[in-house]
Short mmCIF file of C-alpha atoms in Angstrom, two decimals:
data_model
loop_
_atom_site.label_atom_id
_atom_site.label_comp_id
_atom_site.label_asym_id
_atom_site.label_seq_id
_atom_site.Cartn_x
_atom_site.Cartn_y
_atom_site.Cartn_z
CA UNK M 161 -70.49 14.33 -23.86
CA UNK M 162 -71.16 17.92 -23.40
CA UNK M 163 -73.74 18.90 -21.82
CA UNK M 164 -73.30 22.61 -21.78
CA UNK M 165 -74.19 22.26 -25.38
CA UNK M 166 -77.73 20.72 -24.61
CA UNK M 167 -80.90 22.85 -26.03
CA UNK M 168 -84.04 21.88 -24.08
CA UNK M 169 -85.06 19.47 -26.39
CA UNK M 170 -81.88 17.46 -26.04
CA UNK M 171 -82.61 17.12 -22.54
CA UNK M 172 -86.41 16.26 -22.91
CA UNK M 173 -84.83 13.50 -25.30
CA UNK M 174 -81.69 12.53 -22.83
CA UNK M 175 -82.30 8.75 -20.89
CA UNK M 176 -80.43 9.49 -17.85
CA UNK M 177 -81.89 13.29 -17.94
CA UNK M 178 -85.24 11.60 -17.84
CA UNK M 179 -84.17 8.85 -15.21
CA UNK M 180 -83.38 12.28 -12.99
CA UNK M 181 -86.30 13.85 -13.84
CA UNK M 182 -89.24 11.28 -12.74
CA UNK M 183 -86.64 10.18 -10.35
CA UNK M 184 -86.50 6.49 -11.36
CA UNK M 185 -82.51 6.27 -10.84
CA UNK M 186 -80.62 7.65 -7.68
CA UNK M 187 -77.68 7.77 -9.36
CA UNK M 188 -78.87 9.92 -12.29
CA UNK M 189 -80.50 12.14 -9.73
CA UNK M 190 -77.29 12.18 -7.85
CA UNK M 191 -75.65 13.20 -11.05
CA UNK M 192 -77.91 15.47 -12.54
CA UNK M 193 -78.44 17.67 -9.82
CA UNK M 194 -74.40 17.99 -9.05
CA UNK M 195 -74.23 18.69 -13.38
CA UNK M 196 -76.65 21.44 -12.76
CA UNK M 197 -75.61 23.20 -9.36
CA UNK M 198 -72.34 23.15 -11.46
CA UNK M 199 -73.90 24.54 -14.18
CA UNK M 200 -75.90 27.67 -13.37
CA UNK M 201 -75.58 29.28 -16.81
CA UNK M 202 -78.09 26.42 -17.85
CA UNK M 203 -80.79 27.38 -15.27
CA UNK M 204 -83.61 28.57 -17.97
CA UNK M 205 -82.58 25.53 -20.35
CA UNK M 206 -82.87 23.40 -17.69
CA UNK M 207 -85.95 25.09 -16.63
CA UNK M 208 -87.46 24.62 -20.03
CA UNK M 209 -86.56 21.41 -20.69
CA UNK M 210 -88.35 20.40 -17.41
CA UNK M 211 -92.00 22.33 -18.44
CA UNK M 212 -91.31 20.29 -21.85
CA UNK M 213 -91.14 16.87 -20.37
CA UNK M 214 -94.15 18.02 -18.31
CA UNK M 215 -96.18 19.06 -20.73
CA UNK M 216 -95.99 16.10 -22.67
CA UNK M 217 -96.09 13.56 -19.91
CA UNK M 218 -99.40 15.45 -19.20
CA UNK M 219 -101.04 15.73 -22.85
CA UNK M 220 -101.37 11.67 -23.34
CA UNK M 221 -102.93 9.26 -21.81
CA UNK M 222 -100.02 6.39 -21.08
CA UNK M 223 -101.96 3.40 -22.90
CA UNK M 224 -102.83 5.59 -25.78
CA UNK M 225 -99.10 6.86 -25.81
CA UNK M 226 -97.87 3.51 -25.37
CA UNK M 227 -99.64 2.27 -28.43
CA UNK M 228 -98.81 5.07 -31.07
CA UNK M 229 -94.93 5.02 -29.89
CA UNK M 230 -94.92 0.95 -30.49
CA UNK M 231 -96.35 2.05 -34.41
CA UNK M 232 -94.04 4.88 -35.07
CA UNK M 233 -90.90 2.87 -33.69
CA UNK M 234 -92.16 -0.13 -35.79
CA UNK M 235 -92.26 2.06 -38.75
CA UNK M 236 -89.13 3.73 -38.52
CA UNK M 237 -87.19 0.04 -38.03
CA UNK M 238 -88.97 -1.03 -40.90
CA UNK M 239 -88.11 1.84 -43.00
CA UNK M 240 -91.73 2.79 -43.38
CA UNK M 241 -91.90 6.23 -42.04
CA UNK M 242 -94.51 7.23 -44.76
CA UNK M 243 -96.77 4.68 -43.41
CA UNK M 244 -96.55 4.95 -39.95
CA UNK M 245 -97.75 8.74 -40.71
CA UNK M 246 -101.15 7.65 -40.87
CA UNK M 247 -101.41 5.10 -37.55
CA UNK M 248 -99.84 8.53 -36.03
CA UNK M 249 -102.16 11.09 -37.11
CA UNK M 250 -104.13 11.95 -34.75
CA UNK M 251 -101.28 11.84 -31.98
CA UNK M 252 -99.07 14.03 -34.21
CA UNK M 253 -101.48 16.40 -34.91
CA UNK M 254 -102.24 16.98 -31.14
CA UNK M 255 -98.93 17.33 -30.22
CA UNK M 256 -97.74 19.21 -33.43
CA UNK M 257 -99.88 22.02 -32.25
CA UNK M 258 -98.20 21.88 -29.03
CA UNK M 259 -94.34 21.46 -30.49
CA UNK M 260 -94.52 22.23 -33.95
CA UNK M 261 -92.44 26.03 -33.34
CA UNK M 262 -89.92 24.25 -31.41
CA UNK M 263 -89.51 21.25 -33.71
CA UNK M 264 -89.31 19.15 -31.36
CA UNK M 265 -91.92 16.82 -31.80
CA UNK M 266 -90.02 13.42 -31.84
CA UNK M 267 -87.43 14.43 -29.45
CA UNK M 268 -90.38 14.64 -27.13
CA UNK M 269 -91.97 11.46 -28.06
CA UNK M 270 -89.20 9.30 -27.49
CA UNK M 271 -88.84 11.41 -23.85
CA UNK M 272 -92.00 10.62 -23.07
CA UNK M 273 -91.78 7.09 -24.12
CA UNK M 274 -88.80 6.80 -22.53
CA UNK M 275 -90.57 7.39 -19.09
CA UNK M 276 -93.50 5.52 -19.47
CA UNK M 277 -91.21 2.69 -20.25
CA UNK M 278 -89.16 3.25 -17.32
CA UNK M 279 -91.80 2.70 -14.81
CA UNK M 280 -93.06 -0.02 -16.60
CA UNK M 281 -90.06 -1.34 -15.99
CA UNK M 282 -89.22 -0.48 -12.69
CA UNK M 283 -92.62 -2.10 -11.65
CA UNK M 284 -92.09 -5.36 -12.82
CA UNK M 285 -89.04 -5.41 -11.01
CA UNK M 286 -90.57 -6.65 -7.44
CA UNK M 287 -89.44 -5.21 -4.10
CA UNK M 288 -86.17 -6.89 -4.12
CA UNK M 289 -85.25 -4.63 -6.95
CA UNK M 290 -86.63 -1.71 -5.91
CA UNK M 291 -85.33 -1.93 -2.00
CA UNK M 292 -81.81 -2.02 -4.02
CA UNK M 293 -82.28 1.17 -5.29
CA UNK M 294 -83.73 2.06 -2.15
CA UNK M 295 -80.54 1.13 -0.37
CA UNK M 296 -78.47 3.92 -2.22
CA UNK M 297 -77.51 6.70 0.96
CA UNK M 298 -75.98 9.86 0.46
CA UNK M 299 -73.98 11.81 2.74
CA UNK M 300 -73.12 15.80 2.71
CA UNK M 301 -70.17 17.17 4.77
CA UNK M 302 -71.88 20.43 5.42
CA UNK M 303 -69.24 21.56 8.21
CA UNK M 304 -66.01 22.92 7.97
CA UNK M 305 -64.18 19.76 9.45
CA UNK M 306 -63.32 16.55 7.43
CA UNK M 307 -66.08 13.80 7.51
CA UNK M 308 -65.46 10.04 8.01
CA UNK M 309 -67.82 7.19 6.55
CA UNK M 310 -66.93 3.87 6.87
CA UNK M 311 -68.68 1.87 4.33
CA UNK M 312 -70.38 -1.72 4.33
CA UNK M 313 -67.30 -3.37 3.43
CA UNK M 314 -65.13 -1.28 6.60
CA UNK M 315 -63.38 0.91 3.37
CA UNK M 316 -63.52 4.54 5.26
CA UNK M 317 -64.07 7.50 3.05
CA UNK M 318 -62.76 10.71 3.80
CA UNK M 319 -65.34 13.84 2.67
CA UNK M 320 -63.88 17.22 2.74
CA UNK M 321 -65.92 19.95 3.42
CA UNK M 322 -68.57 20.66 0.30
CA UNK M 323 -68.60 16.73 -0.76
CA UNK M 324 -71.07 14.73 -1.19
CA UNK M 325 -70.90 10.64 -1.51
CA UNK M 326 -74.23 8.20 -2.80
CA UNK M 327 -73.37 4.42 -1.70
CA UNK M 328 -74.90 1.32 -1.01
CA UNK M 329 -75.98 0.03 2.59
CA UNK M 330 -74.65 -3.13 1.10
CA UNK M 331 -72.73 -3.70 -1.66
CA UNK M 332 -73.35 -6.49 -4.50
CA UNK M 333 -71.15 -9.85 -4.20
CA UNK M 334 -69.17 -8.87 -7.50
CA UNK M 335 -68.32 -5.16 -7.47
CA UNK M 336 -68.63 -2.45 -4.99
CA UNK M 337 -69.50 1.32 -6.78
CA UNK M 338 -69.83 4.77 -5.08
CA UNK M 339 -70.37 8.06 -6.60
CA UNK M 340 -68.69 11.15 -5.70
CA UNK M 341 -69.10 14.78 -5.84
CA UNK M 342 -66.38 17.04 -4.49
CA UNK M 343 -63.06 15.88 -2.92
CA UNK M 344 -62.53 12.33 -0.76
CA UNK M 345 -60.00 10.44 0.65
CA UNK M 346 -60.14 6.75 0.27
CA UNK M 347 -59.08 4.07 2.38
CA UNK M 348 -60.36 0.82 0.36
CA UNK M 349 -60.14 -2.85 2.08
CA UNK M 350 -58.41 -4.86 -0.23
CA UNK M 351 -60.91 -7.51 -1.74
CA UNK M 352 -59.71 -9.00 -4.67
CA UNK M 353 -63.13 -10.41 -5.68
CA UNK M 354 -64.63 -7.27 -5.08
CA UNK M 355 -63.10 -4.66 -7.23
CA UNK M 356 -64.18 -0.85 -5.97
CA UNK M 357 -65.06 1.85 -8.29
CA UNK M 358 -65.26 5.58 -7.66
CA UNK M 359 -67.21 7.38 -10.28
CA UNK M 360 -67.09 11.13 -10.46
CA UNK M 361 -69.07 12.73 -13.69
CA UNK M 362 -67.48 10.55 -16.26
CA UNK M 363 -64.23 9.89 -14.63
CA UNK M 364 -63.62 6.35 -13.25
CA UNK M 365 -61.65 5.09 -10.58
CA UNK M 366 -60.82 1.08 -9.98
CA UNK M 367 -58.99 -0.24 -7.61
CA UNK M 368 -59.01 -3.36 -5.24
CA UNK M 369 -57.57 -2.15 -2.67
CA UNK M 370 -55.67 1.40 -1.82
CA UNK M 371 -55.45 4.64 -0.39
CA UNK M 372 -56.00 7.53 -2.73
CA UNK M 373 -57.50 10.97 -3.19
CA UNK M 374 -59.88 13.09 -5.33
CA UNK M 375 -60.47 16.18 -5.78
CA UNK M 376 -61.63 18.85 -8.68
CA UNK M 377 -61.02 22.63 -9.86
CA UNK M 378 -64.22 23.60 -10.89
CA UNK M 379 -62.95 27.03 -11.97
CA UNK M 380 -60.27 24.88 -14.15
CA UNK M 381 -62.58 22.03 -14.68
CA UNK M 382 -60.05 19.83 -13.99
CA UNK M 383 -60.11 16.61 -11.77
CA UNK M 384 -56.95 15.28 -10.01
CA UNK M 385 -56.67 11.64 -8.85
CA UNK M 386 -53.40 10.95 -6.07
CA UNK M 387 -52.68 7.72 -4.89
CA UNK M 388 -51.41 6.95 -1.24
CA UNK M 389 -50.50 3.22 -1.88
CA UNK M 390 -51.69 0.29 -3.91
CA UNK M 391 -52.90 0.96 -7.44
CA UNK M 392 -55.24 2.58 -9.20
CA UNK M 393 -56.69 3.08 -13.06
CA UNK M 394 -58.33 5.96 -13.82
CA UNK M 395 -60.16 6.48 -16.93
CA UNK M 396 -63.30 7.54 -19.15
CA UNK M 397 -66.54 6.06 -19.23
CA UNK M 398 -69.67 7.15 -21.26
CA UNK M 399 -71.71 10.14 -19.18
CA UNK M 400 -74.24 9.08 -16.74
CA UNK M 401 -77.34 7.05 -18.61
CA UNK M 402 -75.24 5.35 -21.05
CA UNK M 403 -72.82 4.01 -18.19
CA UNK M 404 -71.46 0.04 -18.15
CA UNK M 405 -70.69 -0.16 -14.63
CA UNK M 406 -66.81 -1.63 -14.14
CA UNK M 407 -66.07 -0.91 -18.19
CA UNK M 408 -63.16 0.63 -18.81
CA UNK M 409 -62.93 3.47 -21.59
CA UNK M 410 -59.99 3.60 -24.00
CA UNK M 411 -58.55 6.85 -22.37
CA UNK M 412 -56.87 6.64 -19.19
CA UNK M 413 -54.15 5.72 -17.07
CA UNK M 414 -52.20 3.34 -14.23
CA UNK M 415 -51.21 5.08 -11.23
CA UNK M 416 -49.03 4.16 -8.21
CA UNK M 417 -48.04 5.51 -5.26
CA UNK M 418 -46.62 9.06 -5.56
CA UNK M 419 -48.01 9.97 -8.47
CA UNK M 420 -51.54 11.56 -9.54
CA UNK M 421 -53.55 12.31 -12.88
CA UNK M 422 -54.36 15.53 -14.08
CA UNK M 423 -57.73 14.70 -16.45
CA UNK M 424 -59.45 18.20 -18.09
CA UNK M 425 -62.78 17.80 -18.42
CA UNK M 426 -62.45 20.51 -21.62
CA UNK M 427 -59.80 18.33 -23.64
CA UNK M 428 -60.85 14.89 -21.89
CA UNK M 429 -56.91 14.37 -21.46
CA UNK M 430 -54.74 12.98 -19.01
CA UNK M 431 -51.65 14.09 -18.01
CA UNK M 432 -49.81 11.62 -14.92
CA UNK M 433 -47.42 13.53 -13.17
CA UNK M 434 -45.63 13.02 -9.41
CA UNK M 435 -47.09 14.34 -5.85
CA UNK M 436 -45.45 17.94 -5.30
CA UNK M 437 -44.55 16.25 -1.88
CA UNK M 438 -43.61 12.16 -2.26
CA UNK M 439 -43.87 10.28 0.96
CA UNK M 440 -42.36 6.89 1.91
CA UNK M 441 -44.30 3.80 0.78
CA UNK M 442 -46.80 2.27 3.56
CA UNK M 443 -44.91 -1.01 3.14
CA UNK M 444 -41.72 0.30 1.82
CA UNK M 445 -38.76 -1.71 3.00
CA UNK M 446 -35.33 -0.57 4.65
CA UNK M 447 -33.24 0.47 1.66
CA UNK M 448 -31.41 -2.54 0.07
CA UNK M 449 -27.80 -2.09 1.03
CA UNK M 450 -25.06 -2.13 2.89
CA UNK M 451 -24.09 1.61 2.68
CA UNK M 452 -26.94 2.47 4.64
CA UNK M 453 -26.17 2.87 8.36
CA UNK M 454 -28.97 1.50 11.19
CA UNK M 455 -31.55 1.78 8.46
CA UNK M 456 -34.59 0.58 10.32
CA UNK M 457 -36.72 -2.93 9.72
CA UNK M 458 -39.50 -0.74 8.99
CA UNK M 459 -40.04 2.07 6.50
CA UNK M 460 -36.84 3.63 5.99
CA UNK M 461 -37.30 7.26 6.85
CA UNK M 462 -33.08 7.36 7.60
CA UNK M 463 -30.30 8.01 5.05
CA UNK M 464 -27.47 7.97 6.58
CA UNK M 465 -24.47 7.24 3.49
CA UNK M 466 -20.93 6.66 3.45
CA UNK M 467 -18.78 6.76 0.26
CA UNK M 468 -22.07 4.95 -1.41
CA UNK M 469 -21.73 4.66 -5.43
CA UNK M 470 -25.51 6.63 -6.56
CA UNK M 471 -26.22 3.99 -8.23
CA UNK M 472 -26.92 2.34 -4.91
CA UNK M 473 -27.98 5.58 -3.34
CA UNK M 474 -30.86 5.97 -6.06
CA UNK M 475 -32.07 2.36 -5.44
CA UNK M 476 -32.45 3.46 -1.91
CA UNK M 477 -34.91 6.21 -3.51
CA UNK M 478 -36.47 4.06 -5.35
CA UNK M 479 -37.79 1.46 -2.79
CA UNK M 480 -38.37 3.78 0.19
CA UNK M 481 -40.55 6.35 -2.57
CA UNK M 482 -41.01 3.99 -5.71
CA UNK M 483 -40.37 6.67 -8.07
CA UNK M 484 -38.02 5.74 -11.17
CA UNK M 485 -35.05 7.88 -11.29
CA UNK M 486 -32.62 8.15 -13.93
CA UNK M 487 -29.12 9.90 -14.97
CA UNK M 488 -29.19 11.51 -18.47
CA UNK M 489 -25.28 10.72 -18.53
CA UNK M 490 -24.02 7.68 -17.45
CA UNK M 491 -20.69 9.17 -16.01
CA UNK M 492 -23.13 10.69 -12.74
CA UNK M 493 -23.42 7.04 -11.71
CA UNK M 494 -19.93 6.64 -11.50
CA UNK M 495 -20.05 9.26 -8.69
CA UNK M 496 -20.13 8.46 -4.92
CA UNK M 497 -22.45 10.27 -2.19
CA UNK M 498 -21.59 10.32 1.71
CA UNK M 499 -23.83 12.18 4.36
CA UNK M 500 -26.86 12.25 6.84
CA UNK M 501 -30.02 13.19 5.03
CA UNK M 502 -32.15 11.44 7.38
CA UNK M 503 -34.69 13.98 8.78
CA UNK M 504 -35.50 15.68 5.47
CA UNK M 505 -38.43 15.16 3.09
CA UNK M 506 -37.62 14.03 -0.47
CA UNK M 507 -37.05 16.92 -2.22
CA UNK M 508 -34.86 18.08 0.78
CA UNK M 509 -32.84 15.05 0.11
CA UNK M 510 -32.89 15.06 -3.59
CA UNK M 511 -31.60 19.00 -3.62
CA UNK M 512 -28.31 17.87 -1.18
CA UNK M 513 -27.56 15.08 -3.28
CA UNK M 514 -27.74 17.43 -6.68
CA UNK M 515 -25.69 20.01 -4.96
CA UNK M 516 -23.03 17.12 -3.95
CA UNK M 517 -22.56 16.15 -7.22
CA UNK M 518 -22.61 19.28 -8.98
CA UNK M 519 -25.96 18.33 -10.63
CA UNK M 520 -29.57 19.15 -11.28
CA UNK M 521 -33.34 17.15 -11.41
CA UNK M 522 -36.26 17.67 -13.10
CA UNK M 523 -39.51 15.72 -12.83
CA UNK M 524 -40.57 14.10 -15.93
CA UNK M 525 -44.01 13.03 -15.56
CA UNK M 526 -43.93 10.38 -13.04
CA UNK M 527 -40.12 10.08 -13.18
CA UNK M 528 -37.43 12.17 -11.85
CA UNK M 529 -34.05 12.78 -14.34
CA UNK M 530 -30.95 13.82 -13.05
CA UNK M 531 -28.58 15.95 -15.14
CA UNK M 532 -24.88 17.05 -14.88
CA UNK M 533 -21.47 16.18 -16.11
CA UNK M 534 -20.92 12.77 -13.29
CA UNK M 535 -17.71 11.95 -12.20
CA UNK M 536 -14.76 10.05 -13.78
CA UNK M 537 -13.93 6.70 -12.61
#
C-alpha cells in the first residue's frame, strides 16, 4: 500500500495509523514513526490527520459514540442506510458541522470507533496481555560503531549505525518476530520449532536458522536482503495493521548463501542476484576430488590443480561457494585446467581460469555462465 498517497482522512480512517496514534500497538508505533521520519514531505498531512483524529475523539462522549456507531454499522450490513439516518441524526448533524467541507464524516467515524474499540479491547485483555506488549524493547545505535544485541533466544543482531530494532524480552513458544529499521546483521540460532522473522515495512524475512544481512537505499527506495549461510525467504506481506504474522505473500523469493534480493519498494519487485564478493560456505567441505592437492578437512580456501578436466574444477566451485555454474557450449568442459589459485578470492580465481581457457563469465542472476569456444577432445 502506498502511503505517500494518503490524504488526512485516509489516515484518520487507517487501523494501524490509529493503533500508532493512541499508542495501543508498539509495533505500529515502531512503524509509523520510521514511515514518517522517512517521509517528511507528509509532515502537514500527517499533522492534519492527527488534529482530525483529535478533534473527533474529543467531540463525543465514548458511550454515546459507542451506541450510534453499533446503529450505523447495523444499518449499513443490513442494507438499510436510509434508516439508520434517523437513529444517527443528531450525531451526524454535530459532527457534519464539524466535517461536512472535508467530507469526511464517515472516514472519521469509523477512526474514532476504531479507537474506542481498541481500548475496549486492550482492557479486557488482563495484565498478562498487556505485560506482552509491554515486553517489546527497542534499541538505537546512535554511535558511529556497529552495535551488538544478543536476543532472548542467544540469536545476536548486528545494528549499524542509524538502526533501530523493537523485540521481545522473551519470545512466544511458536515463532520468534523482530522489527527492523535501517541495516542489521543477523546471526539466528537455529530452532526448528521456532521459525524467526525479520519484518522491515512490508518486507518479510523467515528463516530458522542463518546468518544474513539487511540493509535499504532510501534515496533508491530499495531494500537488499544477503545471506551468509543457511536459508532464507523473503517476501511481501500486507503493510503494518493488516499484518498475519508468519504469512507468506505471493511475491517473493528463496535465497542461499551468496546470493541477495534486490526488492523496490516503487515496483514491489524482486530481482535475486549473487554477492559482488562470494565467500566460502561456513560448512563448505574440501572440494570433492582427487585433482585437488592438500585440500584441507576444513573449508577449502586452496586450489591447487593439475591437468583437472573443468568439469571437476567447477564442482570444486560449486561446493566450496555453492553457486551453480554452467558452460554455454559443451566443448569448454572438455577442456583441462592446471595451476595454484589458492590465495585469491573468487572472482580472482574465476578471471585465471577464463583467461586459461580462452573464455569469458557473466553472472546470471544467481548463476554464473561461462562462454567461449572449449577445447576439442
Amino acid at each position: 500500500m502506498d502511503y505517500s498517497l494518503y490524504e488526512p482522512e485516509d489516515f484518520a480512517a487507517n487501523e494501524s495509523y490509529l493503533r500508532y496514534y493512541f499508542k495501543l500497538d508498539p509495533v505500529d508505533v515502531f512503524f509509523w514513526q520510521n514511515w514518517i521520519r522517512n517521509h517528511p514531505e507528509k509532515l502537514d498531512v500527517i499533522i492534519s490527520a492527527d488534529q482530525l483524529i483529535s478533534f473527533a475523539a474529543l467531540q463525543l462522549p465514548e458511550e454515546e459514540f459507542q451506541q450510534e456507531m453499533e446503529r450505523l454499522q447495523q444499518a449499513l450490513s443490513a442494507g438499510e442506510e436510509q434508516e439508520a439516518v434517523a437513529p444517527v441524526r443528531t450525531t451526524q448533524s454535530r459532527l457534519t458541522r464539524l466535517f461536512a467541507a472535508a467530507g469526511i464524516l464517515l472516514g472519521v467515524l469509523l477512526a474514532t470507533g476504531l479507537f474506542f474499540h481498541s481500548r475496549y479491547y486492550l482492557s479486557k485483555q488482563g495484565p498478562a496481555k498487556l505485560a506482552a506488549a509491554d515486553a517489546l524493547q527497542e534499541k538505537e545505535n546512535r554511535g558511529t560503531a556497529p552495535l551488538k544485541i544478543q536476543l532472548a533466544d542467544n540469536s545476536i543482531v548486528t545494528l549499524q549505525q542509524g538502526a533501530r530494532l523493537l523485540y521481545p524480552r522473551r519470545f512466544t513458544p511458536g515463532k520468534r518476530e523482530v522489527y527492523l529499521q535501517g541495516e542489521a546483521f543477523f546471526e539466528v540460532s537455529h530452532d526448528p520449532d521456532r521459525p524467526f522473522y525479520v519484518y522491515y515495512n512490508n518486507l518479510v524475512t523467515h528463516v530458522l536458522g542463518t546468518s544474513f544481512n539487511i540493509r535499504a537505499d532510501q534515496r533508491k527506495k530499495q531494500v537488499e536482503v544477503t545471506v551468509r549461510s543457511g536459508k532464507v525467504e523473503v517476501y511481501e506481506q500486507a503493510p503494518a495493521g493488516n499484518r498475519q504474522h508468519g504469512a507468506a505473500g505471493s511475491n517473493g523469493v528463496i535465497l542461499t548463501p551468496n546470493q541477495k534480493v534486490l526488492y523496490s519498494e516503487d515496483s514491489r519487485q524482486f530481482e535475486a542476484l549473487l554477492v559482488e564478493h562470494p565467500l566460502p560456505l561456513a560448512t563448505a567441505p574440501a572440494p570433492d576430488t582427487a585433482l585437488v592437492k592438500d585440500a584441507p578437512a576444513a573449508v577449502a580456501e586452496r586450489f591447487v590443480f593439475n591437468t583437472a578436466p573443468l568439469p571437476e574444477v567447477l564442482q570444486a566451485f560449486e561446493q566450496v561457494y555453492g553457486i551453480e555454474i554452467e558452460v554455454e557450449n559443451e566443448r569448454i568442459n572438455n577442456c583441462h585446467f592446471s595451476g595454484d589459485i589458492s590465495n585469491m578470492d573468487f572472482n580472482a580465481r574465476m578471471e585465471v581460469i577464463c583467461q586459461v581457457l580462452h573464455a569469458t563469465y557473466e553472472i546470471r542472476g544467481t548463476k554464473i555462465l561461462i562462454r567461449g569456444n572449449g577445447c576439442s577432445v
